CSV table of C-alpha atoms in Angstrom, one decimal:
chain,number,residue,atom,x,y,z
A,925,UNK,CA,-19.8,4.9,9.7
A,926,UNK,CA,-18.1,5.5,6.0
A,927,UNK,CA,-18.0,2.1,4.5
A,928,UNK,CA,-16.8,1.4,1.1
A,929,UNK,CA,-19.2,-1.2,-0.4
A,930,UNK,CA,-17.9,-2.6,-4.2
A,931,UNK,CA,-20.2,-1.8,-7.4
A,932,UNK,CA,-23.0,-4.9,-6.4
A,933,UNK,CA,-23.5,-2.6,-3.0
A,934,UNK,CA,-21.2,-5.5,-1.2
A,935,UNK,CA,-18.3,-5.8,1.4
A,936,UNK,CA,-16.7,-9.1,2.3
A,937,UNK,CA,-17.0,-9.9,6.0
A,938,UNK,CA,-14.9,-12.0,7.6
A,939,UNK,CA,-16.2,-13.9,10.8
A,940,UNK,CA,-13.4,-15.1,13.5
A,941,UNK,CA,-14.7,-16.5,16.9
A,942,UNK,CA,-13.5,-14.4,18.9
A,943,UNK,CA,-11.8,-15.8,21.8
A,944,UNK,CA,-10.2,-18.8,19.6
A,945,UNK,CA,-9.1,-16.9,17.2
A,946,UNK,CA,-10.6,-18.8,14.3
A,947,UNK,CA,-11.6,-17.9,11.5
A,948,UNK,CA,-14.5,-19.2,10.9
A,949,UNK,CA,-16.3,-17.9,6.8
A,950,UNK,CA,-16.0,-15.2,4.7
A,951,UNK,CA,-19.1,-13.2,3.9
A,952,UNK,CA,-20.6,-10.5,2.7
A,953,UNK,CA,-22.9,-7.6,3.6
A,954,UNK,CA,-24.7,-5.1,2.0
A,955,UNK,CA,-25.3,-1.7,3.7
A,956,UNK,CA,-28.9,-2.9,5.3
A,957,UNK,CA,-27.1,-6.5,7.0
A,958,UNK,CA,-24.5,-4.3,8.7
A,959,UNK,CA,-27.5,-1.5,9.8
A,960,UNK,CA,-28.8,-4.9,10.7
A,961,UNK,CA,-26.3,-6.6,13.0
A,962,UNK,CA,-25.2,-3.6,14.2
A,963,UNK,CA,-29.1,-3.0,15.8
A,964,UNK,CA,-29.8,-6.8,16.9
A,965,UNK,CA,-26.2,-8.3,17.4
A,966,UNK,CA,-26.6,-11.1,15.3
A,967,UNK,CA,-25.1,-11.4,12.7
A,968,UNK,CA,-26.3,-11.2,8.9
A,969,UNK,CA,-25.3,-11.1,5.6
A,970,UNK,CA,-26.0,-10.8,1.6
A,971,UNK,CA,-27.0,-14.0,0.3
A,972,UNK,CA,-25.6,-13.3,-3.3
A,973,UNK,CA,-26.7,-16.8,-4.7
A,974,UNK,CA,-30.5,-16.3,-3.4
A,975,UNK,CA,-30.3,-11.9,-4.0
A,976,UNK,CA,-31.7,-11.4,0.1
A,977,UNK,CA,-30.5,-10.9,3.7
A,978,UNK,CA,-29.2,-13.7,5.2
A,979,UNK,CA,-30.0,-14.2,9.1
A,980,UNK,CA,-27.2,-16.1,9.9
A,981,UNK,CA,-28.4,-19.5,11.6
A,982,UNK,CA,-32.1,-18.6,11.3
A,983,UNK,CA,-33.3,-22.5,9.6
A,984,UNK,CA,-30.2,-24.0,11.2
A,985,UNK,CA,-29.6,-22.1,14.2
A,986,UNK,CA,-26.4,-22.0,13.9
A,987,UNK,CA,-26.1,-18.3,14.6
A,988,UNK,CA,-23.4,-16.1,15.1
A,989,UNK,CA,-23.4,-13.6,18.3
A,990,UNK,CA,-21.7,-10.2,17.0
A,991,UNK,CA,-19.3,-9.5,20.0
A,992,UNK,CA,-17.4,-6.0,18.0
A,993,UNK,CA,-17.6,-5.2,14.2
A,994,UNK,CA,-14.4,-3.6,13.1
A,995,UNK,CA,-13.4,-1.8,9.8
A,996,UNK,CA,-10.1,-2.2,7.7
A,997,UNK,CA,-7.7,0.7,6.8
A,998,UNK,CA,-9.6,1.9,3.7
A,999,UNK,CA,-13.2,0.4,5.0
A,1000,UNK,CA,-13.8,-2.0,2.1
A,1001,UNK,CA,-13.5,-5.2,4.6
A,1002,UNK,CA,-14.9,-6.1,7.5
A,1003,UNK,CA,-14.2,-7.8,10.6
A,1004,UNK,CA,-16.4,-9.8,13.0
A,1005,UNK,CA,-15.7,-10.8,16.3
A,1006,UNK,CA,-18.3,-13.5,17.0
A,1007,UNK,CA,-19.0,-16.0,19.0
A,1008,UNK,CA,-20.4,-18.9,17.0
A,1009,UNK,CA,-23.2,-21.4,18.0
A,1010,UNK,CA,-22.3,-24.9,16.6
A,1011,UNK,CA,-20.9,-24.6,13.4
A,1012,UNK,CA,-20.1,-22.2,10.5
A,1013,UNK,CA,-19.9,-24.0,7.8
A,1014,UNK,CA,-23.0,-25.4,5.7
A,1015,UNK,CA,-21.2,-28.9,5.7
A,1016,UNK,CA,-21.3,-29.6,9.2
A,1017,UNK,CA,-18.0,-28.0,10.1
A,1018,UNK,CA,-16.5,-25.7,12.4
A,1019,UNK,CA,-15.1,-23.6,9.5
A,1020,UNK,CA,-15.3,-23.3,6.3
A,1021,UNK,CA,-11.5,-22.9,6.1
A,1022,UNK,CA,-10.8,-26.9,5.7
A,1023,UNK,CA,-9.1,-27.5,2.7
A,1024,UNK,CA,-5.0,-26.4,2.8
A,1025,UNK,CA,-2.8,-26.7,0.6
A,1026,UNK,CA,0.3,-28.9,1.7
A,1027,UNK,CA,3.3,-30.2,-0.8
A,1028,UNK,CA,1.5,-28.8,-3.9
A,1029,UNK,CA,-2.1,-31.1,-2.4
A,1030,UNK,CA,-5.1,-30.4,-1.1
A,1031,UNK,CA,-5.6,-32.3,2.6
A,1032,UNK,CA,-8.9,-32.2,4.4
A,1033,UNK,CA,-7.9,-31.0,7.9
A,1034,UNK,CA,-10.9,-31.0,9.5
A,1035,UNK,CA,-13.8,-33.4,9.5
A,1036,UNK,CA,-18.0,-32.7,9.9
A,1037,UNK,CA,-19.0,-31.7,13.6
A,1038,UNK,CA,-22.3,-32.5,12.5
A,1039,UNK,CA,-23.9,-34.4,10.1
A,1040,UNK,CA,-24.9,-31.3,6.8
A,1041,UNK,CA,-28.4,-33.4,6.1
A,1042,UNK,CA,-29.4,-31.8,9.7
A,1043,UNK,CA,-28.4,-28.2,8.8
A,1044,UNK,CA,-29.3,-25.5,5.6
A,1045,UNK,CA,-29.3,-21.7,6.2
B,893,UNK,CA,-5.9,-26.9,-7.5
B,894,UNK,CA,-9.2,-25.7,-8.1
B,895,UNK,CA,-10.2,-22.0,-7.4
B,896,UNK,CA,-13.0,-19.9,-8.2
B,897,UNK,CA,-11.9,-16.3,-9.2
B,898,UNK,CA,-14.6,-13.3,-9.4
B,899,UNK,CA,-15.5,-11.7,-13.0
B,900,UNK,CA,-12.2,-10.0,-12.6
B,901,UNK,CA,-10.2,-12.6,-12.2
B,902,UNK,CA,-9.6,-12.5,-8.5
B,903,UNK,CA,-10.1,-14.6,-4.8
B,904,UNK,CA,-9.8,-12.1,-1.5
B,905,UNK,CA,-6.9,-13.6,0.7
B,906,UNK,CA,-7.2,-13.2,4.3
B,907,UNK,CA,-3.5,-12.9,5.8
B,908,UNK,CA,-3.9,-14.4,10.0
B,909,UNK,CA,-0.6,-14.5,11.7
B,910,UNK,CA,0.0,-18.2,11.8
B,911,UNK,CA,0.2,-18.3,15.7
B,912,UNK,CA,-1.4,-15.7,17.4
B,913,UNK,CA,-4.1,-16.0,15.4
B,914,UNK,CA,-4.9,-12.0,14.7
B,915,UNK,CA,-6.3,-11.2,11.4
B,916,UNK,CA,-3.8,-8.6,9.4
B,917,UNK,CA,-6.0,-7.4,6.2
B,918,UNK,CA,-7.5,-8.8,3.4
B,919,UNK,CA,-5.9,-8.5,-0.2
B,920,UNK,CA,-6.8,-10.2,-3.4
B,921,UNK,CA,-5.0,-12.4,-5.5
B,922,UNK,CA,-5.3,-13.5,-9.2
B,923,UNK,CA,-4.2,-17.0,-10.5
B,924,UNK,CA,-0.1,-15.6,-10.9
B,925,UNK,CA,-0.2,-14.3,-7.8
B,926,UNK,CA,-1.4,-18.0,-5.8
B,927,UNK,CA,1.4,-19.6,-8.1
B,928,UNK,CA,4.2,-17.2,-6.9
B,929,UNK,CA,3.0,-17.8,-3.3
B,930,UNK,CA,3.1,-21.4,-3.2
B,931,UNK,CA,5.3,-21.1,-5.2
B,932,UNK,CA,8.3,-18.7,-3.3
B,933,UNK,CA,7.0,-19.3,0.1
B,934,UNK,CA,6.6,-15.3,0.3
B,935,UNK,CA,3.1,-14.1,-0.1
B,936,UNK,CA,2.6,-12.4,-3.4
B,937,UNK,CA,-1.2,-10.2,-3.9
B,938,UNK,CA,-2.4,-8.4,-6.8
B,939,UNK,CA,-2.9,-4.5,-6.8
B,940,UNK,CA,-6.1,-3.7,-8.0
B,941,UNK,CA,-5.3,0.4,-7.3
B,942,UNK,CA,-2.0,-0.7,-9.3
B,943,UNK,CA,-3.1,-3.5,-11.9
B,944,UNK,CA,0.0,-5.6,-11.0
B,945,UNK,CA,1.1,-8.0,-8.6
B,946,UNK,CA,2.2,-7.1,-5.7
B,947,UNK,CA,4.7,-8.9,-4.2
B,948,UNK,CA,4.4,-7.8,-0.2
B,949,UNK,CA,7.0,-5.9,1.7
B,950,UNK,CA,8.9,-5.7,-1.7
B,951,UNK,CA,9.8,-2.1,-0.8
B,952,UNK,CA,8.8,-1.9,2.6
B,953,UNK,CA,10.5,-4.7,3.5
B,954,UNK,CA,7.5,-6.2,5.9
B,955,UNK,CA,7.4,-9.2,3.5
B,956,UNK,CA,5.2,-12.4,5.4
B,957,UNK,CA,6.3,-16.1,4.6
B,958,UNK,CA,3.6,-17.9,4.4
B,959,UNK,CA,3.2,-21.0,6.2
B,960,UNK,CA,0.0,-22.4,4.8
B,961,UNK,CA,-2.5,-22.0,2.4
B,962,UNK,CA,-6.4,-22.8,3.2
B,963,UNK,CA,-9.0,-22.2,0.7
B,964,UNK,CA,-13.0,-22.4,1.8
B,965,UNK,CA,-15.6,-25.1,1.1
B,966,UNK,CA,-16.9,-23.4,-2.2
B,967,UNK,CA,-12.9,-22.8,-3.1
B,968,UNK,CA,-14.3,-18.5,-3.4
B,969,UNK,CA,-12.0,-17.2,-0.4
B,970,UNK,CA,-8.4,-18.1,0.5
B,971,UNK,CA,-6.5,-17.7,4.0
B,972,UNK,CA,-2.9,-17.5,4.6
B,973,UNK,CA,-1.3,-18.3,7.1
B,974,UNK,CA,1.8,-16.5,7.4
B,975,UNK,CA,5.0,-15.3,9.3
B,976,UNK,CA,4.6,-11.5,9.0
B,977,UNK,CA,7.8,-9.2,9.3
B,978,UNK,CA,7.4,-6.4,11.0
B,979,UNK,CA,3.8,-5.0,10.2
B,980,UNK,CA,0.8,-5.5,7.9
B,981,UNK,CA,-0.7,-2.1,7.3
B,982,UNK,CA,0.4,0.9,5.7
B,983,UNK,CA,-0.1,3.1,8.1
B,984,UNK,CA,2.5,1.6,10.5
B,985,UNK,CA,0.0,-1.0,12.4
B,986,UNK,CA,0.3,-4.7,12.9
B,987,UNK,CA,-3.0,-4.8,11.1
B,988,UNK,CA,-5.0,-3.1,8.9
B,989,UNK,CA,-8.7,-3.8,10.9
B,990,UNK,CA,-7.7,-1.2,14.2
B,991,UNK,CA,-10.9,0.8,14.0
B,992,UNK,CA,-13.8,-0.9,16.1
B,993,UNK,CA,-17.3,-0.1,16.3
B,994,UNK,CA,-18.0,0.5,20.0
B,995,UNK,CA,-21.5,1.8,21.0
B,996,UNK,CA,-22.0,2.9,17.7
B,997,UNK,CA,-19.3,4.9,17.7
B,998,UNK,CA,-16.2,4.4,15.7
B,999,UNK,CA,-12.4,3.8,17.9
B,1000,UNK,CA,-8.7,3.3,17.3
B,1001,UNK,CA,-7.7,-0.2,19.0
B,1002,UNK,CA,-4.2,0.3,17.7
B,1003,UNK,CA,-1.9,3.1,17.8
B,1004,UNK,CA,0.9,2.6,14.7
B,1005,UNK,CA,4.5,0.6,15.9
B,1006,UNK,CA,6.4,1.9,12.6
B,1007,UNK,CA,6.3,5.6,11.2
B,1008,UNK,CA,4.4,4.9,7.9
B,1009,UNK,CA,6.7,7.4,6.6
B,1010,UNK,CA,8.9,5.0,5.8
B,1011,UNK,CA,7.0,1.8,4.4
B,1012,UNK,CA,5.7,1.7,1.1
B,1013,UNK,CA,4.6,-1.2,-0.8
């Protein structure tokens, strides 16, 4: 499969809950992460901050099971249809996109479901 | 609103159809594009290939009306809930994510709805 990685060898990956359509997060993958995700069916990203493979949920238990991988028309973005166990966000929220701009003001539209102190990784 | 732009002054923006949840595309915005989108309610990206503001649908008519802008927990990705007129993809398909990986093989899962020759921009 041809994918267009950026100059850092990375491609953005959107994770979407497969049945509800909720967009959970965006993270980055390198070629190894793509290969591992397809091989294992468990989503693995590349952590830009830690500079290593990031097996989502490895330490927190909040794993993502891959339902289907898609790419876009110019093969420079991935869409991952996943089944998210628990919460995707390190803040304990289901989705990372919990801040909306309404009437020019940032509004928090979702509360944590899990104490973030109980999560890492 | 604080947003974390990358070293090129850009932030990735996921466009999602607000009522169906379909992920339509991912494109990039700079600060001007974010400001214009919020001011006009019509989605404007930054075209990396053309190096200029890209008012989605300006030439093709396939505009995106902004329903709501959200950002993620670390403010380095935008999620745009939009109402897409016609198709989002320059190939004439509703979504750019029409290629799925199934059993290790790439499969086209959506056909063009519009002759791509009738679209540009």
